[in-house]
PDB file of C-alpha atoms in Angstrom:
ATOM      1  CA  MET A   1      23.617  11.185  -4.436  1.00 70.00           C
ATOM      2  CA  SER A   2      21.520   8.075  -3.856  1.00 87.00           C
ATOM      3  CA  GLN A   3      17.834   8.910  -3.206  1.00 98.00           C
ATOM      4  CA  THR A   4      15.797   7.823  -0.201  1.00 98.00           C
ATOM      5  CA  ALA A   5      12.507   5.522   0.110  1.00 98.00           C
ATOM      6  CA  LEU A   6      10.571   4.919   3.110  1.00 98.00           C
ATOM      7  CA  VAL A   7       8.469   1.680   2.860  1.00 98.00           C
ATOM      8  CA  THR A   8       5.901   0.775   5.340  1.00 98.00           C
ATOM      9  CA  GLY A   9       4.972  -2.926   5.677  1.00 97.00           C
ATOM     10  CA  PRO A  10       8.292  -4.006   3.985  1.00 97.00           C
ATOM     11  CA  THR A  11       8.932  -7.461   5.575  1.00 95.00           C
ATOM     12  CA  ALA A  12       6.446  -9.588   3.693  1.00 92.00           C
ATOM     13  CA  GLY A  13       4.484  -9.621   0.284  1.00 92.00           C
ATOM     14  CA  ILE A  14       4.178  -6.181  -1.958  1.00 94.00           C
ATOM     15  CA  GLY A  15       6.019  -4.277   0.775  1.00 96.00           C
ATOM     16  CA  ARG A  16       8.969  -6.467   0.896  1.00 97.00           C
ATOM     17  CA  SER A  17       9.199  -6.427  -3.075  1.00 97.00           C
ATOM     18  CA  PHE A  18       9.043  -2.648  -2.991  1.00 98.00           C
ATOM     19  CA  ALA A  19      11.717  -2.613  -0.747  1.00 98.00           C
ATOM     20  CA  HIS A  20      14.231  -5.201  -2.775  1.00 98.00           C
ATOM     21  CA  GLN A  21      13.151  -3.605  -6.119  1.00 98.00           C
ATOM     22  CA  LEU A  22      14.046  -0.243  -4.984  1.00 98.00           C
ATOM     23  CA  ALA A  23      17.215  -1.435  -3.189  1.00 98.00           C
ATOM     24  CA  GLU A  24      18.125  -3.031  -6.554  1.00 98.00           C
ATOM     25  CA  ARG A  25      17.710   0.300  -8.520  1.00 97.00           C
ATOM     26  CA  GLY A  26      20.143   2.195  -5.502  1.00 97.00           C
ATOM     27  CA  TYR A  27      17.513   3.376  -3.387  1.00 98.00           C
ATOM     28  CA  ASP A  28      18.665   3.785   0.332  1.00 98.00           C
ATOM     29  CA  LEU A  29      15.551   2.700   2.571  1.00 98.00           C
ATOM     30  CA  VAL A  30      13.758   3.534   5.574  1.00 98.00           C
ATOM     31  CA  LEU A  31      11.883   0.462   6.658  1.00 98.00           C
ATOM     32  CA  VAL A  32       8.490   0.739   8.770  1.00 98.00           C
ATOM     33  CA  ALA A  33       6.711  -1.918  10.583  1.00 97.00           C
ATOM     34  CA  ARG A  34       5.668  -3.161  14.091  1.00 96.00           C
ATOM     35  CA  ASP A  35       8.143  -6.001  14.291  1.00 95.00           C
ATOM     36  CA  ARG A  36      11.750  -4.890  14.970  1.00 97.00           C
ATOM     37  CA  ALA A  37      13.241  -8.059  14.757  1.00 97.00           C
ATOM     38  CA  ARG A  38      11.869  -8.906  11.063  1.00 96.00           C
ATOM     39  CA  LEU A  39      12.555  -5.390  10.325  1.00 97.00           C
ATOM     40  CA  GLU A  40      16.354  -5.654  11.258  1.00 97.00           C
ATOM     41  CA  ALA A  41      16.563  -8.994   9.636  1.00 97.00           C
ATOM     42  CA  GLU A  42      15.312  -7.602   6.485  1.00 97.00           C
ATOM     43  CA  ALA A  43      17.471  -4.486   6.513  1.00 98.00           C
ATOM     44  CA  ASP A  44      20.599  -6.600   6.949  1.00 98.00           C
ATOM     45  CA  GLU A  45      19.597  -8.799   3.768  1.00 98.00           C
ATOM     46  CA  LEU A  46      19.067  -5.626   1.817  1.00 98.00           C
ATOM     47  CA  HIS A  47      22.289  -4.134   2.902  1.00 98.00           C
ATOM     48  CA  ALA A  48      24.142  -7.369   1.870  1.00 98.00           C
ATOM     49  CA  THR A  49      22.321  -8.098  -0.983  1.00 98.00           C
ATOM     50  CA  TYR A  50      22.475  -4.629  -2.681  1.00 98.00           C
ATOM     51  CA  GLY A  51      25.006  -2.396  -0.405  1.00 97.00           C
ATOM     52  CA  VAL A  52      22.350   0.152   0.433  1.00 98.00           C
ATOM     53  CA  SER A  53      21.637   2.001   3.513  1.00 98.00           C
ATOM     54  CA  VAL A  54      19.035   0.724   5.811  1.00 98.00           C
ATOM     55  CA  GLU A  55      17.134   2.472   8.648  1.00 98.00           C
ATOM     56  CA  VAL A  56      14.886   0.734  10.613  1.00 98.00           C
ATOM     57  CA  LEU A  57      11.904   2.463  12.194  1.00 98.00           C
ATOM     58  CA  ALA A  58       9.583   0.233  14.504  1.00 98.00           C
ATOM     59  CA  ALA A  59       6.115   1.822  14.823  1.00 98.00           C
ATOM     60  CA  ASP A  60       2.524   0.486  15.006  1.00 97.00           C
ATOM     61  CA  LEU A  61       0.420   2.731  12.327  1.00 98.00           C
ATOM     62  CA  ALA A  62      -2.833   2.174  14.393  1.00 97.00           C
ATOM     63  CA  ASP A  63      -0.915   4.018  17.437  1.00 97.00           C
ATOM     64  CA  ARG A  64      -1.088   7.665  16.879  1.00 97.00           C
ATOM     65  CA  ALA A  65       2.397   8.149  19.009  1.00 98.00           C
ATOM     66  CA  GLU A  66       4.147   5.671  17.090  1.00 98.00           C
ATOM     67  CA  LEU A  67       2.786   7.067  13.844  1.00 98.00           C
ATOM     68  CA  ALA A  68       3.894  10.553  14.913  1.00 98.00           C
ATOM     69  CA  THR A  69       7.626   9.230  14.692  1.00 98.00           C
ATOM     70  CA  VAL A  70       7.083   8.192  11.068  1.00 98.00           C
ATOM     71  CA  GLU A  71       5.689  11.504  10.324  1.00 98.00           C
ATOM     72  CA  ALA A  72       8.627  13.400  11.935  1.00 98.00           C
ATOM     73  CA  ARG A  73      10.707  11.347   9.788  1.00 98.00           C
ATOM     74  CA  LEU A  74       9.100  11.990   6.617  1.00 98.00           C
ATOM     75  CA  ALA A  75       8.971  15.851   7.466  1.00 98.00           C
ATOM     76  CA  ASP A  76      12.660  15.797   8.241  1.00 98.00           C
ATOM     77  CA  ALA A  77      13.924  18.419   5.512  1.00 96.00           C
ATOM     78  CA  ALA A  78      17.408  17.610   6.377  1.00 96.00           C
ATOM     79  CA  ARG A  79      17.178  13.891   5.794  1.00 97.00           C
ATOM     80  CA  PRO A  80      15.267  13.758   2.601  1.00 97.00           C
ATOM     81  CA  ILE A  81      12.800  10.936   1.724  1.00 98.00           C
ATOM     82  CA  ASP A  82      12.392  10.956  -1.915  1.00 98.00           C
ATOM     83  CA  LEU A  83       9.723   8.351  -2.599  1.00 98.00           C
ATOM     84  CA  LEU A  84       7.292   7.416   0.048  1.00 98.00           C
ATOM     85  CA  VAL A  85       5.410   3.802  -0.326  1.00 98.00           C
ATOM     86  CA  ASN A  86       2.305   3.630   1.807  1.00 98.00           C
ATOM     87  CA  ASN A  87       1.895  -0.044   1.947  1.00 97.00           C
ATOM     88  CA  ALA A  88       1.046  -1.128   5.455  1.00 96.00           C
ATOM     89  CA  GLY A  89      -2.247  -2.798   5.594  1.00 93.00           C
ATOM     90  CA  PHE A  90      -4.426  -5.676   6.767  1.00 90.00           C
ATOM     91  CA  GLY A  91      -7.760  -7.011   6.311  1.00 87.00           C
ATOM     92  CA  LEU A  92     -10.783  -8.574   8.390  1.00 89.00           C
ATOM     93  CA  LYS A  93     -11.777 -11.919   7.235  1.00 82.00           C
ATOM     94  CA  LYS A  94     -15.387 -11.603   8.669  1.00 88.00           C
ATOM     95  CA  ARG A  95     -18.450  -9.370   7.866  1.00 88.00           C
ATOM     96  CA  PHE A  96     -18.887  -5.517   9.377  1.00 90.00           C
ATOM     97  CA  LEU A  97     -20.743  -6.780  12.384  1.00 92.00           C
ATOM     98  CA  ASP A  98     -19.217  -9.924  12.954  1.00 93.00           C
ATOM     99  CA  ASN A  99     -15.786  -7.911  13.920  1.00 94.00           C
ATOM    100  CA  THR A 100     -15.635  -5.554  16.979  1.00 97.00           C
ATOM    101  CA  VAL A 101     -15.816  -1.802  16.639  1.00 97.00           C
ATOM    102  CA  ASP A 102     -12.186  -1.660  17.735  1.00 97.00           C
ATOM    103  CA  GLN A 103     -11.073  -4.410  15.136  1.00 96.00           C
ATOM    104  CA  GLU A 104     -12.514  -2.005  12.469  1.00 96.00           C
ATOM    105  CA  GLN A 105     -11.189   1.072  14.279  1.00 97.00           C
ATOM    106  CA  ALA A 106      -7.664  -0.271  14.209  1.00 97.00           C
ATOM    107  CA  MET A 107      -8.223  -1.183  10.238  1.00 96.00           C
ATOM    108  CA  LEU A 108      -9.209   2.397   9.391  1.00 97.00           C
ATOM    109  CA  GLU A 109      -6.413   3.875  11.513  1.00 98.00           C
ATOM    110  CA  VAL A 110      -3.825   1.878   9.231  1.00 98.00           C
ATOM    111  CA  LEU A 111      -5.623   1.838   5.879  1.00 98.00           C
ATOM    112  CA  VAL A 112      -6.816   5.503   5.878  1.00 98.00           C
ATOM    113  CA  THR A 113      -5.463   7.742   8.972  1.00 98.00           C
ATOM    114  CA  ALA A 114      -1.561   6.601   8.453  1.00 98.00           C
ATOM    115  CA  VAL A 115      -2.220   7.227   4.662  1.00 98.00           C
ATOM    116  CA  MET A 116      -3.347  10.691   5.055  1.00 98.00           C
ATOM    117  CA  ARG A 117      -0.805  11.776   7.917  1.00 98.00           C
ATOM    118  CA  LEU A 118       2.086  10.318   6.238  1.00 98.00           C
ATOM    119  CA  SER A 119       1.361  11.896   2.770  1.00 98.00           C
ATOM    120  CA  HIS A 120       0.656  14.836   4.436  1.00 98.00           C
ATOM    121  CA  ALA A 121       3.836  14.847   6.306  1.00 98.00           C
ATOM    122  CA  ALA A 122       5.830  13.790   2.833  1.00 98.00           C
ATOM    123  CA  LEU A 123       3.817  16.450   0.608  1.00 98.00           C
ATOM    124  CA  GLY A 124       4.948  19.486   2.748  1.00 98.00           C
ATOM    125  CA  VAL A 125       8.646  19.032   2.255  1.00 98.00           C
ATOM    126  CA  MET A 126       8.325  17.559  -1.283  1.00 98.00           C
ATOM    127  CA  SER A 127       6.360  20.132  -2.751  1.00 98.00           C
ATOM    128  CA  GLU A 128       8.760  22.736  -1.020  1.00 97.00           C
ATOM    129  CA  ARG A 129      11.756  21.268  -2.541  1.00 97.00           C
ATOM    130  CA  GLY A 130      10.014  20.834  -5.952  1.00 98.00           C
ATOM    131  CA  SER A 131      10.491  16.919  -6.170  1.00 98.00           C
ATOM    132  CA  GLY A 132       9.263  13.680  -4.840  1.00 98.00           C
ATOM    133  CA  GLY A 133       6.745  10.597  -5.242  1.00 98.00           C
ATOM    134  CA  ILE A 134       4.276   8.818  -3.199  1.00 99.00           C
ATOM    135  CA  ILE A 135       2.909   5.236  -4.171  1.00 98.00           C
ATOM    136  CA  ASN A 136      -0.004   4.530  -2.344  1.00 98.00           C
ATOM    137  CA  VAL A 137      -1.020   0.777  -2.392  1.00 97.00           C
ATOM    138  CA  SER A 138      -4.805   0.634  -2.405  1.00 96.00           C
ATOM    139  CA  SER A 139      -6.676  -2.269  -3.968  1.00 93.00           C
ATOM    140  CA  VAL A 140      -9.061  -3.348  -6.910  1.00 90.00           C
ATOM    141  CA  ALA A 141     -11.693  -3.914  -3.727  1.00 88.00           C
ATOM    142  CA  ALA A 142     -11.964   0.029  -3.742  1.00 90.00           C
ATOM    143  CA  PHE A 143     -14.096  -0.540  -6.956  1.00 86.00           C
ATOM    144  CA  LEU A 144     -16.526  -3.000  -5.333  1.00 85.00           C
ATOM    145  CA  PRO A 145     -18.596  -3.081  -2.421  1.00 73.00           C
ATOM    146  CA  ARG A 146     -16.790  -4.928   0.130  1.00 75.00           C
ATOM    147  CA  GLY A 147     -17.536  -3.696   3.357  1.00 85.00           C
ATOM    148  CA  SER A 148     -15.423  -1.267   5.510  1.00 93.00           C
ATOM    149  CA  TYR A 149     -12.131  -2.294   3.797  1.00 93.00           C
ATOM    150  CA  SER A 150     -13.496  -1.491   0.270  1.00 93.00           C
ATOM    151  CA  ALA A 151     -14.559   1.761   2.023  1.00 95.00           C
ATOM    152  CA  ALA A 152     -11.120   2.477   2.870  1.00 97.00           C
ATOM    153  CA  LYS A 153      -9.403   1.654  -0.189  1.00 96.00           C
ATOM    154  CA  ALA A 154     -12.018   3.927  -2.028  1.00 96.00           C
ATOM    155  CA  TYR A 155     -10.663   6.688   0.227  1.00 97.00           C
ATOM    156  CA  VAL A 156      -7.159   5.996  -0.770  1.00 98.00           C
ATOM    157  CA  ASN A 157      -8.048   6.164  -4.518  1.00 97.00           C
ATOM    158  CA  SER A 158      -9.998   9.194  -4.349  1.00 97.00           C
ATOM    159  CA  PHE A 159      -7.407  10.820  -1.976  1.00 98.00           C
ATOM    160  CA  SER A 160      -4.622   9.905  -4.313  1.00 98.00           C
ATOM    161  CA  GLU A 161      -6.100  10.876  -7.566  1.00 98.00           C
ATOM    162  CA  TRP A 162      -6.936  14.346  -6.271  1.00 98.00           C
ATOM    163  CA  ALA A 163      -3.295  14.843  -4.817  1.00 98.00           C
ATOM    164  CA  ALA A 164      -1.744  13.527  -8.139  1.00 98.00           C
ATOM    165  CA  HIS A 165      -3.178  16.591  -9.840  1.00 98.00           C
ATOM    166  CA  GLU A 166      -3.062  19.034  -7.086  1.00 98.00           C
ATOM    167  CA  TYR A 167       0.670  18.576  -6.647  1.00 98.00           C
ATOM    168  CA  ALA A 168       2.033  17.539 -10.144  1.00 98.00           C
ATOM    169  CA  ASP A 169       2.939  21.157 -10.862  1.00 98.00           C
ATOM    170  CA  ARG A 170       5.135  21.139  -7.689  1.00 98.00           C
ATOM    171  CA  GLY A 171       7.273  18.530  -9.000  1.00 98.00           C
ATOM    172  CA  VAL A 172       5.281  15.422  -7.083  1.00 98.00           C
ATOM    173  CA  THR A 173       4.186  12.344  -8.453  1.00 98.00           C
ATOM    174  CA  VAL A 174       1.587  10.554  -6.879  1.00 98.00           C
ATOM    175  CA  THR A 175       0.370   6.815  -7.819  1.00 98.00           C
ATOM    176  CA  CYS A 176      -2.291   4.668  -6.587  1.00 98.00           C
ATOM    177  CA  LEU A 177      -1.577   0.934  -7.002  1.00 97.00           C
ATOM    178  CA  CYS A 178      -4.725  -1.231  -7.228  1.00 95.00           C
ATOM    179  CA  PRO A 179      -3.706  -4.977  -7.118  1.00 91.00           C
ATOM    180  CA  GLY A 180      -6.410  -7.856  -6.701  1.00 76.00           C
ATOM    181  CA  PHE A 181      -5.621 -11.099  -5.065  1.00 77.00           C
ATOM    182  CA  THR A 182      -1.944 -11.421  -4.452  1.00 67.00           C
ATOM    183  CA  LYS A 183       0.293 -14.290  -3.173  1.00 68.00           C
ATOM    184  CA  THR A 184       1.569 -12.851  -0.097  1.00 64.00           C
ATOM    185  CA  GLU A 185       0.944 -13.291   3.693  1.00 59.00           C
ATOM    186  CA  PHE A 186      -2.121 -11.088   3.148  1.00 57.00           C
ATOM    187  CA  HIS A 187      -4.666 -13.402   2.763  1.00 51.00           C
ATOM    188  CA  GLU A 188      -2.729 -16.104   5.252  1.00 59.00           C
ATOM    189  CA  ARG A 189      -3.269 -13.659   8.126  1.00 60.00           C
ATOM    190  CA  MET A 190      -6.887 -13.388   7.540  1.00 51.00           C
ATOM    191  CA  GLU A 191      -6.856 -17.500   7.538  1.00 53.00           C
ATOM    192  CA  VAL A 192      -8.134 -17.253   3.737  1.00 53.00           C
ATOM    193  CA  GLY A 193      -6.724 -19.996   1.537  1.00 54.00           C
ATOM    194  CA  ARG A 194      -5.652 -19.869  -2.225  1.00 50.00           C
ATOM    195  CA  GLY A 195      -8.717 -21.793  -2.920  1.00 51.00           C
ATOM    196  CA  SER A 196     -10.919 -18.741  -2.168  1.00 57.00           C
ATOM    197  CA  ALA A 197     -10.580 -17.595  -5.646  1.00 61.00           C
ATOM    198  CA  PRO A 198      -9.828 -18.884  -9.008  1.00 59.00           C
ATOM    199  CA  ASP A 199      -6.276 -19.455 -10.050  1.00 68.00           C
ATOM    200  CA  PHE A 200      -6.110 -16.738 -12.634  1.00 59.00           C
ATOM    201  CA  MET A 201      -6.875 -14.166  -9.928  1.00 64.00           C
ATOM    202  CA  TRP A 202      -3.778 -14.670  -8.040  1.00 66.00           C
ATOM    203  CA  LEU A 203      -0.838 -12.229  -8.988  1.00 77.00           C
ATOM    204  CA  ASP A 204       2.696 -12.250  -8.303  1.00 88.00           C
ATOM    205  CA  ALA A 205       3.956  -9.513  -6.122  1.00 90.00           C
ATOM    206  CA  ASP A 206       7.253  -8.900  -7.602  1.00 93.00           C
ATOM    207  CA  GLU A 207       5.772  -8.708 -10.917  1.00 93.00           C
ATOM    208  CA  LEU A 208       3.017  -6.108  -9.700  1.00 94.00           C
ATOM    209  CA  VAL A 209       5.561  -4.195  -8.086  1.00 96.00           C
ATOM    210  CA  ARG A 210       7.537  -3.878 -11.274  1.00 96.00           C
ATOM    211  CA  THR A 211       4.615  -2.706 -12.934  1.00 95.00           C
ATOM    212  CA  ALA A 212       3.708  -0.088 -10.399  1.00 97.00           C
ATOM    213  CA  LEU A 213       7.364   1.305 -10.505  1.00 98.00           C
ATOM    214  CA  LYS A 214       7.115   1.572 -14.319  1.00 98.00           C
ATOM    215  CA  ASP A 215       3.721   3.129 -13.870  1.00 97.00           C
ATOM    216  CA  HIS A 216       5.025   5.840 -11.246  1.00 98.00           C
ATOM    217  CA  ALA A 217       8.019   6.535 -13.449  1.00 98.00           C
ATOM    218  CA  LYS A 218       5.479   7.324 -16.359  1.00 98.00           C
ATOM    219  CA  GLY A 219       3.486   9.553 -13.790  1.00 98.00           C
ATOM    220  CA  LYS A 220       0.688   7.466 -14.091  1.00 98.00           C
ATOM    221  CA  VAL A 221      -2.058   8.230 -11.572  1.00 98.00           C
ATOM    222  CA  PHE A 222      -3.408   4.539 -10.994  1.00 97.00           C
ATOM    223  CA  SER A 223      -1.667   1.464 -11.780  1.00 96.00           C
ATOM    224  CA  ILE A 224      -3.787  -1.924 -12.099  1.00 92.00           C
ATOM    225  CA  PRO A 225      -1.826  -4.829 -12.750  1.00 84.00           C
ATOM    226  CA  SER A 226      -2.828  -7.547 -15.015  1.00 79.00           C
ATOM    227  CA  PRO A 227      -5.558  -7.285 -18.024  1.00 76.00           C
ATOM    228  CA  GLN A 228      -8.202  -9.434 -15.514  1.00 75.00           C
ATOM    229  CA  TYR A 229      -8.215  -6.731 -12.730  1.00 72.00           C
ATOM    230  CA  LYS A 230      -8.267  -3.814 -15.430  1.00 81.00           C
ATOM    231  CA  THR A 231     -11.457  -5.492 -16.660  1.00 72.00           C
ATOM    232  CA  ILE A 232     -12.975  -5.830 -13.085  1.00 74.00           C
ATOM    233  CA  ALA A 233     -12.331  -2.261 -12.326  1.00 73.00           C
ATOM    234  CA  THR A 234     -13.925  -0.867 -15.635  1.00 70.00           C
ATOM    235  CA  ALA A 235     -16.985  -3.689 -15.163  1.00 65.00           C
ATOM    236  CA  ALA A 236     -17.631  -2.409 -11.823  1.00 65.00           C
ATOM    237  CA  ARG A 237     -18.358   1.278 -12.990  1.00 73.00           C
ATOM    238  CA  ILE A 238     -21.328  -0.380 -14.872  1.00 62.00           C
ATOM    239  CA  ILE A 239     -22.604  -3.448 -13.106  1.00 57.00           C
ATOM    240  CA  PRO A 240     -25.224  -2.486 -10.373  1.00 55.00           C
ATOM    241  CA  THR A 241     -24.217  -2.316  -6.855  1.00 63.00           C
ATOM    242  CA  GLY A 242     -26.499  -5.171  -6.031  1.00 58.00           C
ATOM    243  CA  VAL A 243     -25.112  -7.825  -8.317  1.00 49.00           C
ATOM    244  CA  LEU A 244     -21.629  -6.899  -7.464  1.00 51.00           C
ATOM    245  CA  GLN A 245     -22.583  -7.469  -3.833  1.00 61.00           C
ATOM    246  CA  LYS A 246     -23.548 -11.114  -4.089  1.00 49.00           C
ATOM    247  CA  PHE A 247     -19.620 -12.018  -4.753  1.00 54.00           C
ATOM    248  CA  GLN A 248     -18.359 -10.081  -1.506  1.00 57.00           C
ATOM    249  CA  SER A 249     -17.793 -13.354  -0.070  1.00 55.00           C
ATOM    250  CA  LEU A 250     -15.074 -14.250  -2.766  1.00 53.00           C
ATOM    251  CA  GLY A 251     -11.620 -14.270  -1.110  1.00 45.00           C
ATOM    252  CA  ARG A 252     -12.843 -14.602   2.453  1.00 49.00           C
ATOM    253  CA  LYS A 253     -13.006 -18.362   2.939  1.00 54.00           C
TER     254      LYS A 253
END
């Protein structure tokens, strides 16, 4: 029997790469995003290219009622999800007080609340049957002082690391992917140009997803693609916060 993966934010960037690479491996898919037209176009392409079954679930993860429909799909033991990829997310270009509190709340709902609730729904059925996996897309920003986005991703790191150890003996593998700047729509939507960070810091989405899937298959808790970001994550643990904070405008111009 084929396996099924549910991917949030699959119409662009890292999420789209996850959808295509998983389909190439024979996974049937459940795609979750706000834009139904883009979802359906992506579903048609995936089905035509790889011959897999693709289900579309249009939902705004910042809306609790719509989020609940995704939770219900994950909790449906009659239609099991073998792999959950919590990828959906967005960032805010401005500093904390330059954003409205509603903008900050919406980001928190997607980056933290949705990850927690969807993981809760998935872990329930996965641990019951003794198999399954979750990949939470975090960020190297989690190791750095970069406002509320960094704080949200730090939650994802901590939660993922705990869940990986808590549910390993129940057959569930949890991996936290921590990419850095990646060539996707993410920064374009923030109106941030590629010149906001040096060229060597920009990663290829397909390559980092390929690495993440290999790391997940090996049971790794953290997947930090590329040597430069492994170095940054390590250095962040010993460099004083005050020094790191001076570089928080990097990638925001």
